[in-house]
CSV table of N, CA and C in Angstrom, one decimal:
chain,number,residue,atom,x,y,z
U,166,GLU,N,3.6,-20.5,0.2
U,166,GLU,CA,4.0,-19.1,0.3
U,166,GLU,C,2.9,-18.3,0.9
U,167,TYR,N,3.3,-17.3,1.7
U,167,TYR,CA,2.3,-16.5,2.4
U,167,TYR,C,2.4,-15.0,1.8
U,168,PHE,N,1.2,-14.4,1.8
U,168,PHE,CA,1.2,-13.0,1.3
U,168,PHE,C,1.2,-12.1,2.6
U,169,TYR,N,1.9,-10.9,2.4
U,169,TYR,CA,1.9,-9.9,3.4
U,169,TYR,C,1.5,-8.6,2.7
U,170,MET,N,0.9,-7.6,3.4
U,170,MET,CA,0.5,-6.4,2.7
U,170,MET,C,0.7,-5.2,3.7
U,171,GLY,N,0.9,-4.1,3.0
U,171,GLY,CA,1.0,-2.8,3.8
U,171,GLY,C,2.2,-2.1,3.5
U,172,GLY,N,2.2,-0.8,3.5
U,172,GLY,CA,3.3,0.1,3.3
U,172,GLY,C,3.6,0.3,1.8
U,173,ASN,N,4.9,0.5,1.5
U,173,ASN,CA,5.2,0.9,0.1
U,173,ASN,C,5.6,-0.3,-0.8
U,174,GLY,N,5.7,-1.4,-0.2
U,174,GLY,CA,6.1,-2.6,-1.0
U,174,GLY,C,7.6,-2.8,-1.2
U,175,LEU,N,8.4,-2.0,-0.5
U,175,LEU,CA,9.9,-2.1,-0.7
U,175,LEU,C,10.4,-3.2,0.2
U,176,VAL,N,9.6,-3.6,1.2
U,176,VAL,CA,10.0,-4.7,2.1
U,176,VAL,C,9.8,-6.0,1.3
U,177,ILE,N,10.7,-7.0,1.4
U,177,ILE,CA,10.7,-8.2,0.6
U,177,ILE,C,9.4,-8.9,0.8
U,178,ALA,N,8.8,-9.4,-0.2
U,178,ALA,CA,7.6,-10.2,-0.2
U,178,ALA,C,6.4,-9.5,0.4
U,179,THR,N,6.3,-8.2,0.1
U,179,THR,CA,5.2,-7.5,0.7
U,179,THR,C,4.4,-6.8,-0.5
U,180,THR,N,3.1,-6.9,-0.5
U,180,THR,CA,2.3,-6.2,-1.5
U,180,THR,C,2.0,-4.8,-0.9
U,181,PRO,N,2.2,-3.7,-1.6
U,181,PRO,CA,2.0,-2.4,-1.1
U,181,PRO,C,0.5,-2.1,-0.9
U,182,LEU,N,0.3,-1.3,0.2
U,182,LEU,CA,-1.0,-0.8,0.5
U,182,LEU,C,-0.7,0.5,1.2
U,183,ARG,N,-0.7,1.6,0.5
U,183,ARG,CA,-0.3,2.9,1.0
U,183,ARG,C,-1.4,3.4,2.1
U,184,GLY,N,-0.9,4.1,3.1
U,184,GLY,CA,-1.7,4.5,4.2
U,184,GLY,C,-1.6,3.6,5.4
U,185,TYR,N,-0.8,2.5,5.3
U,185,TYR,CA,-0.6,1.5,6.3
U,185,TYR,C,0.9,1.2,6.5
U,186,ASP,N,1.3,0.8,7.7
U,186,ASP,CA,2.7,0.4,7.9
U,186,ASP,C,3.1,-0.8,7.2
U,187,ASP,N,4.4,-1.0,6.9
U,187,ASP,CA,4.8,-2.2,6.2
U,187,ASP,C,4.4,-3.5,6.9
U,188,ARG,N,3.8,-4.4,6.1
U,188,ARG,CA,3.4,-5.8,6.5
U,188,ARG,C,2.5,-5.8,7.8
U,189,ARG,N,1.6,-4.8,7.8
U,189,ARG,CA,0.7,-4.8,9.0
U,189,ARG,C,-0.8,-5.1,8.7
U,190,VAL,N,-1.0,-5.5,7.4
U,190,VAL,CA,-2.4,-5.8,7.0
U,190,VAL,C,-2.5,-7.3,6.9
U,191,GLY,N,-3.5,-8.0,7.5
U,191,GLY,CA,-3.7,-9.4,7.3
U,191,GLY,C,-3.9,-10.1,8.7
U,192,PRO,N,-4.0,-11.4,8.6
U,192,PRO,CA,-4.3,-12.2,9.8
U,192,PRO,C,-3.2,-12.1,10.8
U,193,ARG,N,-3.6,-12.2,12.1
U,193,ARG,CA,-2.6,-12.1,13.2
U,193,ARG,C,-2.6,-13.3,14.0
U,194,ASP,N,-1.4,-13.5,14.7
U,194,ASP,CA,-1.3,-14.6,15.6
U,194,ASP,C,-2.2,-14.2,16.9
U,195,PRO,N,-3.1,-15.1,17.3
U,195,PRO,CA,-3.9,-14.7,18.5
U,195,PRO,C,-3.2,-14.4,19.8
U,196,ILE,N,-2.0,-15.0,19.9
U,196,ILE,CA,-1.3,-14.8,21.2
U,196,ILE,C,-0.4,-13.6,21.1
U,197,SER,N,0.5,-13.5,20.1
U,197,SER,CA,1.5,-12.4,20.0
U,197,SER,C,0.9,-11.2,19.4
U,198,GLY,N,-0.1,-11.3,18.5
U,198,GLY,CA,-0.7,-10.2,17.8
U,198,GLY,C,0.1,-9.8,16.6
U,199,GLU,N,1.1,-10.6,16.3
U,199,GLU,CA,1.9,-10.3,15.1
U,199,GLU,C,1.2,-10.8,13.8
U,200,VAL,N,1.4,-10.1,12.7
U,200,VAL,CA,0.9,-10.5,11.4
U,200,VAL,C,1.6,-11.8,11.0
U,201,ILE,N,0.8,-12.8,10.6
U,201,ILE,CA,1.4,-14.1,10.2
U,201,ILE,C,1.3,-14.3,8.7
U,202,GLY,N,0.6,-13.4,8.0
U,202,GLY,CA,0.5,-13.6,6.5
U,202,GLY,C,-0.7,-14.5,6.2
U,203,GLY,N,-1.0,-14.6,5.0
U,203,GLY,CA,-2.1,-15.5,4.6
U,203,GLY,C,-1.9,-16.1,3.2
U,204,ARG,N,-2.8,-17.0,2.8
U,204,ARG,CA,-2.6,-17.7,1.6
U,204,ARG,C,-3.5,-17.1,0.5
U,205,VAL,N,-4.3,-16.1,0.8
U,205,VAL,CA,-5.2,-15.4,-0.2
U,205,VAL,C,-5.1,-13.9,0.0
U,206,MET,N,-4.9,-13.2,-1.1
U,206,MET,CA,-4.8,-11.8,-1.1
U,206,MET,C,-5.7,-11.2,-2.1
U,207,THR,N,-6.3,-10.0,-1.8
U,207,THR,CA,-7.0,-9.2,-2.8
U,207,THR,C,-6.6,-7.8,-2.7
U,208,LYS,N,-6.5,-7.1,-3.8
U,208,LYS,CA,-6.1,-5.7,-3.8
U,208,LYS,C,-6.7,-5.0,-5.0
U,209,TYR,N,-7.2,-3.8,-4.8
U,209,TYR,CA,-7.8,-2.9,-5.8
U,209,TYR,C,-7.1,-1.6,-5.7
U,210,THR,N,-6.6,-1.0,-6.9
U,210,THR,CA,-6.0,0.3,-6.9
U,210,THR,C,-6.5,1.1,-8.1
U,211,THR,N,-6.7,2.3,-7.9
U,211,THR,CA,-7.0,3.3,-8.9
U,211,THR,C,-6.1,4.5,-8.7
U,212,GLU,N,-5.4,4.9,-9.8
U,212,GLU,CA,-4.5,6.0,-9.6
U,212,GLU,C,-4.6,7.0,-10.8
U,213,LEU,N,-4.8,8.2,-10.6
U,213,LEU,CA,-4.9,9.2,-11.6
U,213,LEU,C,-3.6,10.1,-11.6
U,214,ARG,N,-2.9,10.1,-12.7
U,214,ARG,CA,-1.6,10.8,-12.8
U,214,ARG,C,-1.8,12.0,-13.8
U,215,PHE,N,-1.2,13.1,-13.4
U,215,PHE,CA,-1.2,14.3,-14.2
U,215,PHE,C,0.2,14.8,-14.4
U,216,ALA,N,0.6,14.9,-15.7
U,216,ALA,CA,2.0,15.4,-16.0
U,216,ALA,C,2.1,16.9,-15.7
U,217,LEU,N,3.0,17.2,-14.7
U,217,LEU,CA,3.2,18.6,-14.4
U,217,LEU,C,4.2,19.2,-15.4
U,218,THR,N,5.3,18.5,-15.7
U,218,THR,CA,6.2,18.9,-16.7
U,218,THR,C,6.9,17.6,-17.2
U,219,LEU,N,7.3,17.7,-18.5
U,219,LEU,CA,8.0,16.6,-19.1
U,219,LEU,C,9.4,16.9,-19.4
U,220,ASP,N,9.9,18.1,-19.3
U,220,ASP,CA,11.2,18.5,-19.7
U,220,ASP,C,11.8,19.5,-18.7
U,221,PRO,N,12.9,19.4,-18.2
U,221,PRO,CA,14.0,18.4,-18.4
U,221,PRO,C,13.8,17.1,-17.7
U,222,ILE,N,13.1,17.1,-16.5
U,222,ILE,CA,12.8,15.9,-15.8
U,222,ILE,C,11.3,15.7,-15.7
U,223,PRO,N,10.8,14.6,-16.2
U,223,PRO,CA,9.3,14.4,-16.1
U,223,PRO,C,8.9,14.3,-14.6
U,224,VAL,N,7.9,15.1,-14.3
U,224,VAL,CA,7.3,15.2,-12.9
U,224,VAL,C,5.8,15.0,-13.1
U,225,TYR,N,5.3,14.1,-12.3
U,225,TYR,CA,3.9,13.8,-12.3
U,225,TYR,C,3.3,13.9,-10.9
U,226,LEU,N,2.1,14.5,-10.8
U,226,LEU,CA,1.3,14.5,-9.6
U,226,LEU,C,0.2,13.5,-9.7
U,227,LEU,N,-0.2,12.9,-8.6
U,227,LEU,CA,-1.2,11.8,-8.6
U,227,LEU,C,-2.1,11.8,-7.4
U,228,ALA,N,-3.2,11.2,-7.6
U,228,ALA,CA,-4.2,10.9,-6.5
U,228,ALA,C,-4.5,9.4,-6.6
U,229,PHE,N,-4.7,8.8,-5.5
U,229,PHE,CA,-5.0,7.3,-5.6
U,229,PHE,C,-6.0,6.9,-4.5
U,230,ALA,N,-6.6,5.8,-4.8
U,230,ALA,CA,-7.5,5.1,-3.8
U,230,ALA,C,-7.2,3.6,-3.9
U,231,GLU,N,-7.0,3.0,-2.8
U,231,GLU,CA,-6.7,1.6,-2.7
U,231,GLU,C,-7.5,0.8,-1.7
U,232,ALA,N,-7.7,-0.4,-1.9
U,232,ALA,CA,-8.4,-1.3,-0.9
U,232,ALA,C,-7.8,-2.7,-1.1
U,233,GLY,N,-7.6,-3.4,0.1
U,233,GLY,CA,-7.1,-4.7,0.0
U,233,GLY,C,-7.1,-5.4,1.3
U,234,ASN,N,-6.7,-6.7,1.3
U,234,ASN,CA,-6.6,-7.4,2.6
U,234,ASN,C,-5.9,-8.8,2.3
U,235,VAL,N,-5.5,-9.4,3.3
U,235,VAL,CA,-4.9,-10.8,3.2
U,235,VAL,C,-5.7,-11.7,4.1
U,236,PHE,N,-5.9,-12.9,3.7
U,236,PHE,CA,-6.8,-13.8,4.4
U,236,PHE,C,-6.0,-15.1,4.6
U,237,GLU,N,-6.3,-15.8,5.7
U,237,GLU,CA,-5.6,-17.1,6.0
U,237,GLU,C,-5.8,-18.1,4.9
U,238,SER,N,-7.1,-18.3,4.4
U,238,SER,CA,-7.4,-19.3,3.5
U,238,SER,C,-8.6,-18.9,2.6
U,239,PHE,N,-8.9,-19.7,1.6
U,239,PHE,CA,-10.1,-19.4,0.8
U,239,PHE,C,-11.4,-19.4,1.6
U,240,ASP,N,-11.5,-20.3,2.5
U,240,ASP,CA,-12.8,-20.5,3.2
U,240,ASP,C,-12.9,-19.3,4.2
U,241,LYS,N,-11.9,-18.6,4.5
U,241,LYS,CA,-12.0,-17.4,5.4
U,241,LYS,C,-11.9,-16.1,4.7
U,242,THR,N,-12.0,-16.2,3.4
U,242,THR,CA,-11.9,-14.9,2.5
U,242,THR,C,-13.3,-14.2,2.5
U,243,ASP,N,-13.3,-12.9,2.8
U,243,ASP,CA,-14.4,-12.1,2.7
U,243,ASP,C,-14.1,-10.9,1.8
U,244,MET,N,-14.6,-10.9,0.6
U,244,MET,CA,-14.2,-9.9,-0.4
U,244,MET,C,-14.7,-8.5,0.0
U,245,PHE,N,-15.5,-8.4,1.0
U,245,PHE,CA,-15.9,-7.1,1.4
U,245,PHE,C,-15.2,-6.6,2.7
U,246,ASP,N,-14.3,-7.4,3.2
U,246,ASP,CA,-13.5,-7.1,4.4
U,246,ASP,C,-12.2,-6.5,3.9
U,247,LEU,N,-12.2,-5.3,3.5
U,247,LEU,CA,-11.1,-4.6,2.9
U,247,LEU,C,-10.6,-3.5,3.7
U,248,ARG,N,-9.3,-3.2,3.7
U,248,ARG,CA,-8.6,-2.1,4.3
U,248,ARG,C,-8.5,-1.0,3.2
U,249,ARG,N,-9.0,0.2,3.5
U,249,ARG,CA,-9.1,1.2,2.5
U,249,ARG,C,-8.2,2.4,2.8
U,250,SER,N,-7.7,3.0,1.7
U,250,SER,CA,-6.8,4.2,1.8
U,250,SER,C,-7.0,5.1,0.6
U,251,VAL,N,-6.7,6.3,0.8
U,251,VAL,CA,-6.6,7.3,-0.3
U,251,VAL,C,-5.4,8.2,0.0
U,252,GLY,N,-5.0,8.9,-1.1
U,252,GLY,CA,-3.9,9.8,-0.9
U,252,GLY,C,-3.5,10.5,-2.1
U,253,PHE,N,-2.3,11.1,-2.1
U,253,PHE,CA,-1.7,11.8,-3.2
U,253,PHE,C,-0.2,11.7,-3.2
U,254,GLY,N,0.4,12.0,-4.3
U,254,GLY,CA,1.8,11.9,-4.4
U,254,GLY,C,2.4,12.5,-5.6
U,255,ALA,N,3.7,12.3,-5.8
U,255,ALA,CA,4.5,12.8,-6.9
U,255,ALA,C,5.4,11.7,-7.4
U,256,ARG,N,5.7,11.7,-8.7
U,256,ARG,CA,6.7,10.8,-9.3
U,256,ARG,C,7.6,11.6,-10.2
U,257,LEU,N,8.9,11.3,-10.1
U,257,LEU,CA,10.0,11.9,-10.9
U,257,LEU,C,10.7,10.8,-11.6
U,258,LEU,N,10.9,11.0,-12.9
U,258,LEU,CA,11.6,10.1,-13.7
U,258,LEU,C,13.0,10.6,-13.9
U,259,ILE,N,14.0,10.0,-13.1
U,259,ILE,CA,15.3,10.5,-13.1
U,259,ILE,C,16.2,9.4,-13.7
U,260,ASN,N,16.8,9.8,-14.9
U,260,ASN,CA,17.7,8.9,-15.5
U,260,ASN,C,19.1,9.0,-14.9
U,261,PRO,N,19.8,7.9,-14.6
U,261,PRO,CA,19.5,6.5,-14.9
U,261,PRO,C,18.8,5.8,-13.8
U,262,LEU,N,18.4,6.5,-12.7
U,262,LEU,CA,17.8,5.8,-11.6
U,262,LEU,C,16.4,5.2,-11.9
U,263,GLY,N,15.6,5.9,-12.7
U,263,GLY,CA,14.3,5.4,-12.9
U,263,GLY,C,13.2,6.2,-12.2
U,264,LEU,N,12.1,5.6,-12.0
U,264,LEU,CA,11.0,6.4,-11.4
U,264,LEU,C,11.1,6.4,-9.9
U,265,ILE,N,11.0,7.6,-9.3
U,265,ILE,CA,11.1,7.7,-7.8
U,265,ILE,C,9.8,8.4,-7.4
U,266,GLY,N,9.2,7.9,-6.4
U,266,GLY,CA,7.9,8.4,-5.9
U,266,GLY,C,7.8,8.8,-4.5
U,267,PHE,N,7.0,9.7,-4.2
U,267,PHE,CA,6.7,10.1,-2.8
U,267,PHE,C,5.2,10.2,-2.6
U,268,ASP,N,4.6,9.5,-1.7
U,268,ASP,CA,3.2,9.5,-1.5
U,268,ASP,C,2.8,9.8,0.0
U,269,LEU,N,1.7,10.4,0.2
U,269,LEU,CA,1.0,10.5,1.5
U,269,LEU,C,-0.3,9.7,1.4
U,270,GLY,N,-0.4,8.7,2.2
U,270,GLY,CA,-1.6,7.9,2.2
U,270,GLY,C,-2.3,7.9,3.6
U,271,TYR,N,-3.6,7.9,3.5
U,271,TYR,CA,-4.5,7.9,4.7
U,271,TYR,C,-5.2,6.6,4.8
U,272,GLY,N,-4.8,5.7,5.7
U,272,GLY,CA,-5.5,4.4,5.9
U,272,GLY,C,-6.7,4.5,6.8
U,273,PHE,N,-7.9,4.4,6.3
U,273,PHE,CA,-9.1,4.6,7.0
U,273,PHE,C,-9.3,3.5,8.1
U,274,ASP,N,-8.8,2.3,7.9
U,274,ASP,CA,-9.0,1.2,8.8
U,274,ASP,C,-7.8,0.8,9.6
U,275,ARG,N,-7.0,1.7,10.0
U,275,ARG,CA,-5.8,1.4,10.8
U,275,ARG,C,-6.2,0.8,12.1
U,276,ARG,N,-7.3,1.2,12.7
U,276,ARG,CA,-7.7,0.7,14.0
U,276,ARG,C,-7.9,-0.8,13.9
U,277,LEU,N,-8.4,-1.3,12.8
U,277,LEU,CA,-8.7,-2.7,12.6
U,277,LEU,C,-7.4,-3.5,12.4
U,278,THR,N,-6.4,-2.9,11.8
U,278,THR,CA,-5.1,-3.6,11.4
U,278,THR,C,-4.0,-3.4,12.4
U,279,GLU,N,-3.9,-2.2,12.9
U,279,GLU,CA,-2.8,-1.9,13.8
U,279,GLU,C,-3.2,-1.3,15.2
U,280,ASP,N,-4.5,-1.3,15.4
U,280,ASP,CA,-5.0,-0.8,16.7
U,280,ASP,C,-4.4,0.7,16.9
U,281,GLN,N,-4.4,1.4,15.8
U,281,GLN,CA,-4.0,2.8,15.9
U,281,GLN,C,-5.0,3.7,15.2
U,282,ASP,N,-5.0,4.9,15.6
U,282,ASP,CA,-6.0,5.9,14.9
U,282,ASP,C,-5.5,6.1,13.5
U,283,PRO,N,-6.5,6.3,12.5
U,283,PRO,CA,-6.1,6.7,11.2
U,283,PRO,C,-5.2,7.9,11.1
U,284,GLU,N,-4.3,7.9,10.3
U,284,GLU,CA,-3.4,9.1,10.1
U,284,GLU,C,-2.8,9.1,8.7
U,285,TRP,N,-2.2,10.2,8.3
U,285,TRP,CA,-1.4,10.3,7.1
U,285,TRP,C,-0.1,9.7,7.2
U,286,LEU,N,0.3,8.8,6.3
U,286,LEU,CA,1.7,8.1,6.4
U,286,LEU,C,2.4,8.5,5.1
U,287,PHE,N,3.7,8.7,5.2
U,287,PHE,CA,4.6,9.0,4.1
U,287,PHE,C,5.1,7.7,3.5
U,288,HIS,N,5.2,7.6,2.2
U,288,HIS,CA,5.7,6.4,1.6
U,288,HIS,C,6.6,6.8,0.5
U,289,PHE,N,7.8,6.2,0.4
U,289,PHE,CA,8.8,6.4,-0.7
U,289,PHE,C,8.7,5.2,-1.6
U,290,GLN,N,8.7,5.4,-2.9
U,290,GLN,CA,8.6,4.4,-3.9
U,290,GLN,C,9.7,4.4,-4.9
U,291,PHE,N,10.2,3.3,-5.3
U,291,PHE,CA,11.3,3.2,-6.3
U,291,PHE,C,10.8,2.2,-7.3
U,292,GLY,N,10.6,2.7,-8.5
U,292,GLY,CA,10.1,1.8,-9.6
U,292,GLY,C,8.7,2.1,-9.9
U,293,ARG,N,8.1,1.3,-10.8
U,293,ARG,CA,6.8,1.5,-11.3
U,293,ARG,C,5.6,0.9,-10.4
U,294,GLY,N,5.9,0.0,-9.6
U,294,GLY,CA,4.8,-0.7,-8.8
U,294,GLY,C,4.0,0.2,-7.9
U,295,PHE,N,2.8,-0.1,-7.8
U,295,PHE,CA,1.9,0.5,-6.8
U,295,PHE,C,1.0,-0.5,-6.2
């Protein structure tokens, strides 16, 4: 099984990393440049949530910082070669749907993963995962 990382995690078999596009973090095919996934993954997340209101609909504001990467194998793993992001967002607990989230993430290392300049990306979340 291979790991893929990036985006909001709503794409099947993808670990979220806000501030990056879906499945765009990790090793690439040297010819096509497409992400091929890896056998080793590391991710660090810290998130601070503040309850704005709890009644009638719980609404939370949050700030986050994340770092992670995917590697081809254990021998090619570098725990300091991480893709970093920060951002902020909101969560609403809507019954019976559950937790719905909206985040803006800034991926500092987009040039390394996507050959694009860093920018703010919008992410939609459904459920508790981050």
